[in-house]
Amino acid sequence: MSTPDDSLEQAARKRGHLRIAGVDEVGRGPLAGPVTAAAVVLDLAAVPPGLNDSKKLSAKIRAALDIELHRVADVSIAHASVEEIDRFNILRASHLAMERAVAGLSQVPDFLLIDGNMIPLGLAIPAAAVIKGDARSLSIAAASIVAKISRDRIMVDLAQQHPGYGWETNAGYPSKRHREALQNLGVTPHHRRSFKPVYNILYQDKSISH
């Protein structure tokens, strides 16, 4: 199984880019909660050992790497709200979060490595879209870890306010428990109303009753 390395970063350096940020987002698929993005500029001489795609790491290792990344790298985290997801769409909202994360870095990067196959329209910095980037680029892998830790914490906090949906374990994704809670407990202000399972509960049930 391949692990991310710094080959994409080194290639960008050879083209004259010295400050390279990896950008990733988490939370496109959930039925509830914001979409979260992170931008990370690594010091390639001080990469935390064990850095990998967040999906391949245990929760304990992810948490330790998150702490270390905040210590040794320039890290910025940003979100797009449920309201923005419903107003625009999840793709545009995730790009908004990415744009905000890049804007929040302490210094403007001169090149971006962005996970996925699209570059957000609002980014005026030279960039490359990298499919499965969190498994290929150390900078994107770092961003994937930071974004996931941040969003998971938000969902744990929201779970305290709205118990029963299982957000502390499913992070708002459509698990069986979450779907059943939607039917039994109803829709919260943190649910994405444009997503079909939520939309159907809000509007289809009403149309049937009339």
PDB file of C-alpha atoms in Angstrom:
ATOM      1  CA  MET A   1       0.000   0.000   0.000  1.00  0.00           C
ATOM      2  CA  SER A   2       1.483   3.340  -1.053  1.00  0.00           C
ATOM      3  CA  THR A   3       2.082   6.114   1.430  1.00  0.00           C
ATOM      4  CA  PRO A   4       2.273   9.831   0.715  1.00  0.00           C
ATOM      5  CA  ASP A   5       5.655  11.385   0.041  1.00  0.00           C
ATOM      6  CA  ASP A   6       7.067  14.790  -0.851  1.00  0.00           C
ATOM      7  CA  SER A   7       7.606  14.192  -4.575  1.00  0.00           C
ATOM      8  CA  LEU A   8       4.840  16.611  -5.615  1.00  0.00           C
ATOM      9  CA  GLU A   9       6.179  19.236  -3.233  1.00  0.00           C
ATOM     10  CA  GLN A  10       9.736  18.764  -4.521  1.00  0.00           C
ATOM     11  CA  ALA A  11       8.547  19.032  -8.124  1.00  0.00           C
ATOM     12  CA  ALA A  12       6.836  22.328  -7.280  1.00  0.00           C
ATOM     13  CA  ARG A  13      10.031  23.547  -5.602  1.00  0.00           C
ATOM     14  CA  LYS A  14      12.008  22.809  -8.755  1.00  0.00           C
ATOM     15  CA  ARG A  15       9.582  25.106 -10.596  1.00  0.00           C
ATOM     16  CA  GLY A  16      10.448  27.878  -8.132  1.00  0.00           C
ATOM     17  CA  HIS A  17       7.622  27.544  -5.609  1.00  0.00           C
ATOM     18  CA  LEU A  18       8.963  27.746  -2.069  1.00  0.00           C
ATOM     19  CA  ARG A  19       5.841  27.955   0.088  1.00  0.00           C
ATOM     20  CA  ILE A  20       3.553  25.051  -0.801  1.00  0.00           C
ATOM     21  CA  ALA A  21       0.261  24.357   0.944  1.00  0.00           C
ATOM     22  CA  GLY A  22      -1.658  21.103   0.919  1.00  0.00           C
ATOM     23  CA  VAL A  23      -5.427  21.552   0.972  1.00  0.00           C
ATOM     24  CA  ASP A  24      -8.103  18.986   1.787  1.00  0.00           C
ATOM     25  CA  GLU A  25     -11.688  18.894   3.027  1.00  0.00           C
ATOM     26  CA  VAL A  26     -13.804  16.511   5.033  1.00  0.00           C
ATOM     27  CA  GLY A  27     -17.547  16.230   5.402  1.00  0.00           C
ATOM     28  CA  ARG A  28     -19.099  16.164   1.942  1.00  0.00           C
ATOM     29  CA  GLY A  29     -21.162  13.064   2.642  1.00  0.00           C
ATOM     30  CA  PRO A  30     -22.763  13.662   6.068  1.00  0.00           C
ATOM     31  CA  LEU A  31     -26.405  14.602   6.516  1.00  0.00           C
ATOM     32  CA  ALA A  32     -25.535  17.059   9.285  1.00  0.00           C
ATOM     33  CA  GLY A  33     -22.850  19.530  10.277  1.00  0.00           C
ATOM     34  CA  PRO A  34     -20.503  21.815   8.357  1.00  0.00           C
ATOM     35  CA  VAL A  35     -17.982  20.900   5.705  1.00  0.00           C
ATOM     36  CA  THR A  36     -14.452  21.533   6.968  1.00  0.00           C
ATOM     37  CA  ALA A  37     -11.241  22.261   5.094  1.00  0.00           C
ATOM     38  CA  ALA A  38      -7.630  22.650   6.137  1.00  0.00           C
ATOM     39  CA  ALA A  39      -4.581  24.154   4.508  1.00  0.00           C
ATOM     40  CA  VAL A  40      -1.148  23.094   5.772  1.00  0.00           C
ATOM     41  CA  VAL A  41       2.319  24.352   4.847  1.00  0.00           C
ATOM     42  CA  LEU A  42       4.836  21.749   5.993  1.00  0.00           C
ATOM     43  CA  ASP A  43       8.480  22.253   6.748  1.00  0.00           C
ATOM     44  CA  LEU A  44       9.738  19.336   4.660  1.00  0.00           C
ATOM     45  CA  ALA A  45      12.749  19.072   6.975  1.00  0.00           C
ATOM     46  CA  ALA A  46      10.470  18.521   9.970  1.00  0.00           C
ATOM     47  CA  VAL A  47       7.681  16.233   8.777  1.00  0.00           C
ATOM     48  CA  PRO A  48       6.117  14.332  11.693  1.00  0.00           C
ATOM     49  CA  PRO A  49       6.927  10.609  11.437  1.00  0.00           C
ATOM     50  CA  GLY A  50       3.986   8.392  10.520  1.00  0.00           C
ATOM     51  CA  LEU A  51       2.185  11.108   8.544  1.00  0.00           C
ATOM     52  CA  ASN A  52      -0.362   9.426   6.297  1.00  0.00           C
ATOM     53  CA  ASP A  53      -3.827   9.730   4.794  1.00  0.00           C
ATOM     54  CA  SER A  54      -6.144  10.331   7.768  1.00  0.00           C
ATOM     55  CA  LYS A  55      -8.385   7.437   6.693  1.00  0.00           C
ATOM     56  CA  LYS A  56      -5.489   4.999   7.173  1.00  0.00           C
ATOM     57  CA  LEU A  57      -4.685   6.099  10.727  1.00  0.00           C
ATOM     58  CA  SER A  58      -6.149   5.132  14.089  1.00  0.00           C
ATOM     59  CA  ALA A  59      -7.938   7.836  16.061  1.00  0.00           C
ATOM     60  CA  LYS A  60      -5.104   7.890  18.603  1.00  0.00           C
ATOM     61  CA  ILE A  61      -2.368   8.382  15.995  1.00  0.00           C
ATOM     62  CA  ARG A  62      -4.464  10.991  14.155  1.00  0.00           C
ATOM     63  CA  ALA A  63      -4.872  12.983  17.359  1.00  0.00           C
ATOM     64  CA  ALA A  64      -1.135  12.856  18.113  1.00  0.00           C
ATOM     65  CA  LEU A  65      -0.245  13.937  14.575  1.00  0.00           C
ATOM     66  CA  ASP A  66      -2.778  16.772  14.750  1.00  0.00           C
ATOM     67  CA  ILE A  67      -1.038  18.154  17.846  1.00  0.00           C
ATOM     68  CA  GLU A  68       2.384  17.835  16.211  1.00  0.00           C
ATOM     69  CA  LEU A  69       1.244  19.446  12.965  1.00  0.00           C
ATOM     70  CA  HIS A  70      -0.070  22.473  14.831  1.00  0.00           C
ATOM     71  CA  ARG A  71       3.358  22.708  16.459  1.00  0.00           C
ATOM     72  CA  VAL A  72       5.629  22.380  13.423  1.00  0.00           C
ATOM     73  CA  ALA A  73       3.540  23.579  10.450  1.00  0.00           C
ATOM     74  CA  ASP A  74       1.485  26.567   9.352  1.00  0.00           C
ATOM     75  CA  VAL A  75      -2.061  25.293   9.769  1.00  0.00           C
ATOM     76  CA  SER A  76      -5.370  26.928   8.899  1.00  0.00           C
ATOM     77  CA  ILE A  77      -8.841  25.419   9.338  1.00  0.00           C
ATOM     78  CA  ALA A  78     -12.095  26.795   7.951  1.00  0.00           C
ATOM     79  CA  HIS A  79     -15.690  25.727   7.462  1.00  0.00           C
ATOM     80  CA  ALA A  80     -18.747  26.248   5.329  1.00  0.00           C
ATOM     81  CA  SER A  81     -22.000  26.144   7.245  1.00  0.00           C
ATOM     82  CA  VAL A  82     -25.071  23.990   6.773  1.00  0.00           C
ATOM     83  CA  GLU A  83     -26.857  27.105   5.497  1.00  0.00           C
ATOM     84  CA  GLU A  84     -24.168  27.623   2.853  1.00  0.00           C
ATOM     85  CA  ILE A  85     -24.296  23.957   1.854  1.00  0.00           C
ATOM     86  CA  ASP A  86     -28.052  24.248   1.327  1.00  0.00           C
ATOM     87  CA  ARG A  87     -27.819  27.647  -0.410  1.00  0.00           C
ATOM     88  CA  PHE A  88     -25.076  26.787  -2.896  1.00  0.00           C
ATOM     89  CA  ASN A  89     -24.500  22.983  -2.997  1.00  0.00           C
ATOM     90  CA  ILE A  90     -22.008  20.737  -1.268  1.00  0.00           C
ATOM     91  CA  LEU A  91     -19.314  21.087  -3.942  1.00  0.00           C
ATOM     92  CA  ARG A  92     -19.350  24.895  -3.890  1.00  0.00           C
ATOM     93  CA  ALA A  93     -19.528  24.913  -0.082  1.00  0.00           C
ATOM     94  CA  SER A  94     -16.520  22.606   0.180  1.00  0.00           C
ATOM     95  CA  HIS A  95     -14.620  24.911  -2.182  1.00  0.00           C
ATOM     96  CA  LEU A  96     -15.619  27.900  -0.044  1.00  0.00           C
ATOM     97  CA  ALA A  97     -14.172  26.153   2.997  1.00  0.00           C
ATOM     98  CA  MET A  98     -10.954  25.461   1.072  1.00  0.00           C
ATOM     99  CA  GLU A  99     -10.700  29.088  -0.044  1.00  0.00           C
ATOM    100  CA  ARG A 100     -11.173  30.267   3.549  1.00  0.00           C
ATOM    101  CA  ALA A 101      -8.583  27.810   4.853  1.00  0.00           C
ATOM    102  CA  VAL A 102      -5.978  29.061   2.371  1.00  0.00           C
ATOM    103  CA  ALA A 103      -6.815  32.672   3.253  1.00  0.00           C
ATOM    104  CA  GLY A 104      -6.258  31.897   6.940  1.00  0.00           C
ATOM    105  CA  LEU A 105      -2.627  30.822   6.616  1.00  0.00           C
ATOM    106  CA  SER A 106      -0.122  33.082   8.349  1.00  0.00           C
ATOM    107  CA  GLN A 107       1.639  33.774   5.046  1.00  0.00           C
ATOM    108  CA  VAL A 108       0.280  33.532   1.524  1.00  0.00           C
ATOM    109  CA  PRO A 109       1.494  30.326  -0.164  1.00  0.00           C
ATOM    110  CA  ASP A 110       2.831  30.492  -3.703  1.00  0.00           C
ATOM    111  CA  PHE A 111       1.544  27.070  -4.752  1.00  0.00           C
ATOM    112  CA  LEU A 112      -1.332  24.807  -3.700  1.00  0.00           C
ATOM    113  CA  LEU A 113      -1.728  21.052  -3.862  1.00  0.00           C
ATOM    114  CA  ILE A 114      -5.475  20.428  -3.674  1.00  0.00           C
ATOM    115  CA  ASP A 115      -7.065  17.058  -3.059  1.00  0.00           C
ATOM    116  CA  GLY A 116      -9.538  16.088  -5.764  1.00  0.00           C
ATOM    117  CA  ASN A 117     -10.018  16.817  -9.441  1.00  0.00           C
ATOM    118  CA  MET A 118     -11.067  20.481  -9.254  1.00  0.00           C
ATOM    119  CA  ILE A 119      -9.423  23.732  -8.219  1.00  0.00           C
ATOM    120  CA  PRO A 120     -11.803  26.112  -6.391  1.00  0.00           C
ATOM    121  CA  LEU A 121     -12.648  29.121  -8.537  1.00  0.00           C
ATOM    122  CA  GLY A 122     -11.922  31.614  -5.753  1.00  0.00           C
ATOM    123  CA  LEU A 123      -8.247  30.707  -5.466  1.00  0.00           C
ATOM    124  CA  ALA A 124      -5.948  33.121  -7.281  1.00  0.00           C
ATOM    125  CA  ILE A 125      -2.800  31.162  -6.391  1.00  0.00           C
ATOM    126  CA  PRO A 126      -1.155  28.677  -8.785  1.00  0.00           C
ATOM    127  CA  ALA A 127      -2.460  25.225  -7.923  1.00  0.00           C
ATOM    128  CA  ALA A 128      -2.638  21.597  -8.966  1.00  0.00           C
ATOM    129  CA  ALA A 129      -5.573  19.286  -8.341  1.00  0.00           C
ATOM    130  CA  VAL A 130      -4.361  15.898  -7.133  1.00  0.00           C
ATOM    131  CA  ILE A 131      -6.734  12.936  -7.326  1.00  0.00           C
ATOM    132  CA  LYS A 132      -6.421  10.834  -4.159  1.00  0.00           C
ATOM    133  CA  GLY A 133      -3.983  13.470  -3.005  1.00  0.00           C
ATOM    134  CA  ASP A 134      -4.181  12.491   0.666  1.00  0.00           C
ATOM    135  CA  ALA A 135      -2.534   9.191  -0.276  1.00  0.00           C
ATOM    136  CA  ARG A 136       0.091  10.855  -2.500  1.00  0.00           C
ATOM    137  CA  SER A 137       1.183  14.162  -0.978  1.00  0.00           C
ATOM    138  CA  LEU A 138       2.473  14.678   2.561  1.00  0.00           C
ATOM    139  CA  SER A 139       1.046  18.210   2.611  1.00  0.00           C
ATOM    140  CA  ILE A 140      -2.426  17.050   1.578  1.00  0.00           C
ATOM    141  CA  ALA A 141      -2.249  14.138   4.035  1.00  0.00           C
ATOM    142  CA  ALA A 142      -1.460  16.655   6.786  1.00  0.00           C
ATOM    143  CA  ALA A 143      -4.467  18.743   5.760  1.00  0.00           C
ATOM    144  CA  SER A 144      -6.690  15.641   5.768  1.00  0.00           C
ATOM    145  CA  ILE A 145      -5.722  14.885   9.373  1.00  0.00           C
ATOM    146  CA  VAL A 146      -6.224  18.413  10.645  1.00  0.00           C
ATOM    147  CA  ALA A 147      -9.571  18.809   8.884  1.00  0.00           C
ATOM    148  CA  LYS A 148     -10.927  15.503  10.167  1.00  0.00           C
ATOM    149  CA  ILE A 149      -9.888  16.126  13.773  1.00  0.00           C
ATOM    150  CA  SER A 150     -11.479  19.577  13.715  1.00  0.00           C
ATOM    151  CA  ARG A 151     -14.761  18.445  12.185  1.00  0.00           C
ATOM    152  CA  ASP A 152     -15.045  15.376  14.420  1.00  0.00           C
ATOM    153  CA  ARG A 153     -14.725  17.636  17.466  1.00  0.00           C
ATOM    154  CA  ILE A 154     -17.496  19.876  16.177  1.00  0.00           C
ATOM    155  CA  MET A 155     -19.773  16.879  15.715  1.00  0.00           C
ATOM    156  CA  VAL A 156     -19.005  15.574  19.224  1.00  0.00           C
ATOM    157  CA  ASP A 157     -19.987  18.994  20.595  1.00  0.00           C
ATOM    158  CA  LEU A 158     -23.191  19.024  18.538  1.00  0.00           C
ATOM    159  CA  ALA A 159     -23.989  15.509  19.771  1.00  0.00           C
ATOM    160  CA  GLN A 160     -24.135  16.887  23.322  1.00  0.00           C
ATOM    161  CA  GLN A 161     -26.793  19.360  22.212  1.00  0.00           C
ATOM    162  CA  HIS A 162     -28.744  16.845  20.128  1.00  0.00           C
ATOM    163  CA  PRO A 163     -28.380  13.375  21.667  1.00  0.00           C
ATOM    164  CA  GLY A 164     -29.706  10.309  19.925  1.00  0.00           C
ATOM    165  CA  TYR A 165     -28.319  10.808  16.426  1.00  0.00           C
ATOM    166  CA  GLY A 166     -24.941   9.250  17.201  1.00  0.00           C
ATOM    167  CA  TRP A 167     -22.918  12.164  15.866  1.00  0.00           C
ATOM    168  CA  GLU A 168     -20.186  11.484  18.416  1.00  0.00           C
ATOM    169  CA  THR A 169     -19.402   8.268  16.511  1.00  0.00           C
ATOM    170  CA  ASN A 170     -20.870   8.716  12.993  1.00  0.00           C
ATOM    171  CA  ALA A 171     -19.836  12.397  12.586  1.00  0.00           C
ATOM    172  CA  GLY A 172     -23.152  13.101  10.881  1.00  0.00           C
ATOM    173  CA  TYR A 173     -22.781  10.454   8.186  1.00  0.00           C
ATOM    174  CA  PRO A 174     -25.936   8.484   7.313  1.00  0.00           C
ATOM    175  CA  SER A 175     -25.421   5.475   9.576  1.00  0.00           C
ATOM    176  CA  LYS A 176     -28.367   3.265  10.467  1.00  0.00           C
ATOM    177  CA  ARG A 177     -28.641   4.920  13.885  1.00  0.00           C
ATOM    178  CA  HIS A 178     -28.612   8.385  12.348  1.00  0.00           C
ATOM    179  CA  ARG A 179     -31.288   7.514   9.786  1.00  0.00           C
ATOM    180  CA  GLU A 180     -33.506   5.968  12.440  1.00  0.00           C
ATOM    181  CA  ALA A 181     -33.080   9.009  14.682  1.00  0.00           C
ATOM    182  CA  LEU A 182     -34.087  11.277  11.812  1.00  0.00           C
ATOM    183  CA  GLN A 183     -37.340   9.356  11.501  1.00  0.00           C
ATOM    184  CA  ASN A 184     -37.984   9.185  15.258  1.00  0.00           C
ATOM    185  CA  LEU A 185     -36.561  12.461  16.562  1.00  0.00           C
ATOM    186  CA  GLY A 186     -36.906  14.670  13.515  1.00  0.00           C
ATOM    187  CA  VAL A 187     -34.692  17.188  11.757  1.00  0.00           C
ATOM    188  CA  THR A 188     -32.384  19.479  13.757  1.00  0.00           C
ATOM    189  CA  PRO A 189     -31.094  22.936  12.726  1.00  0.00           C
ATOM    190  CA  HIS A 190     -27.773  21.234  11.958  1.00  0.00           C
ATOM    191  CA  HIS A 191     -29.181  18.920   9.281  1.00  0.00           C
ATOM    192  CA  ARG A 192     -28.595  19.654   5.600  1.00  0.00           C
ATOM    193  CA  ARG A 193     -32.058  20.226   4.222  1.00  0.00           C
ATOM    194  CA  SER A 194     -30.946  19.893   0.594  1.00  0.00           C
ATOM    195  CA  PHE A 195     -29.744  16.318   1.173  1.00  0.00           C
ATOM    196  CA  LYS A 196     -32.314  13.795   0.028  1.00  0.00           C
ATOM    197  CA  PRO A 197     -32.910  11.800   3.265  1.00  0.00           C
ATOM    198  CA  VAL A 198     -33.476  15.049   5.192  1.00  0.00           C
ATOM    199  CA  TYR A 199     -35.437  16.737   2.393  1.00  0.00           C
ATOM    200  CA  ASN A 200     -37.749  13.749   2.110  1.00  0.00           C
ATOM    201  CA  ILE A 201     -38.593  13.818   5.809  1.00  0.00           C
ATOM    202  CA  LEU A 202     -39.283  17.547   5.732  1.00  0.00           C
ATOM    203  CA  TYR A 203     -41.270  17.770   2.515  1.00  0.00           C
ATOM    204  CA  GLN A 204     -42.329  14.390   1.181  1.00  0.00           C
ATOM    205  CA  ASP A 205     -44.106  13.434   4.385  1.00  0.00           C
ATOM    206  CA  LYS A 206     -46.016  16.731   4.278  1.00  0.00           C
ATOM    207  CA  SER A 207     -47.076  16.172   0.681  1.00  0.00           C
ATOM    208  CA  ILE A 208     -48.370  12.718   1.547  1.00  0.00           C
ATOM    209  CA  SER A 209     -50.438  14.097   4.426  1.00  0.00           C
ATOM    210  CA  HIS A 210     -52.266  16.609   2.226  1.00  0.00           C
TER     211      HIS A 210
END
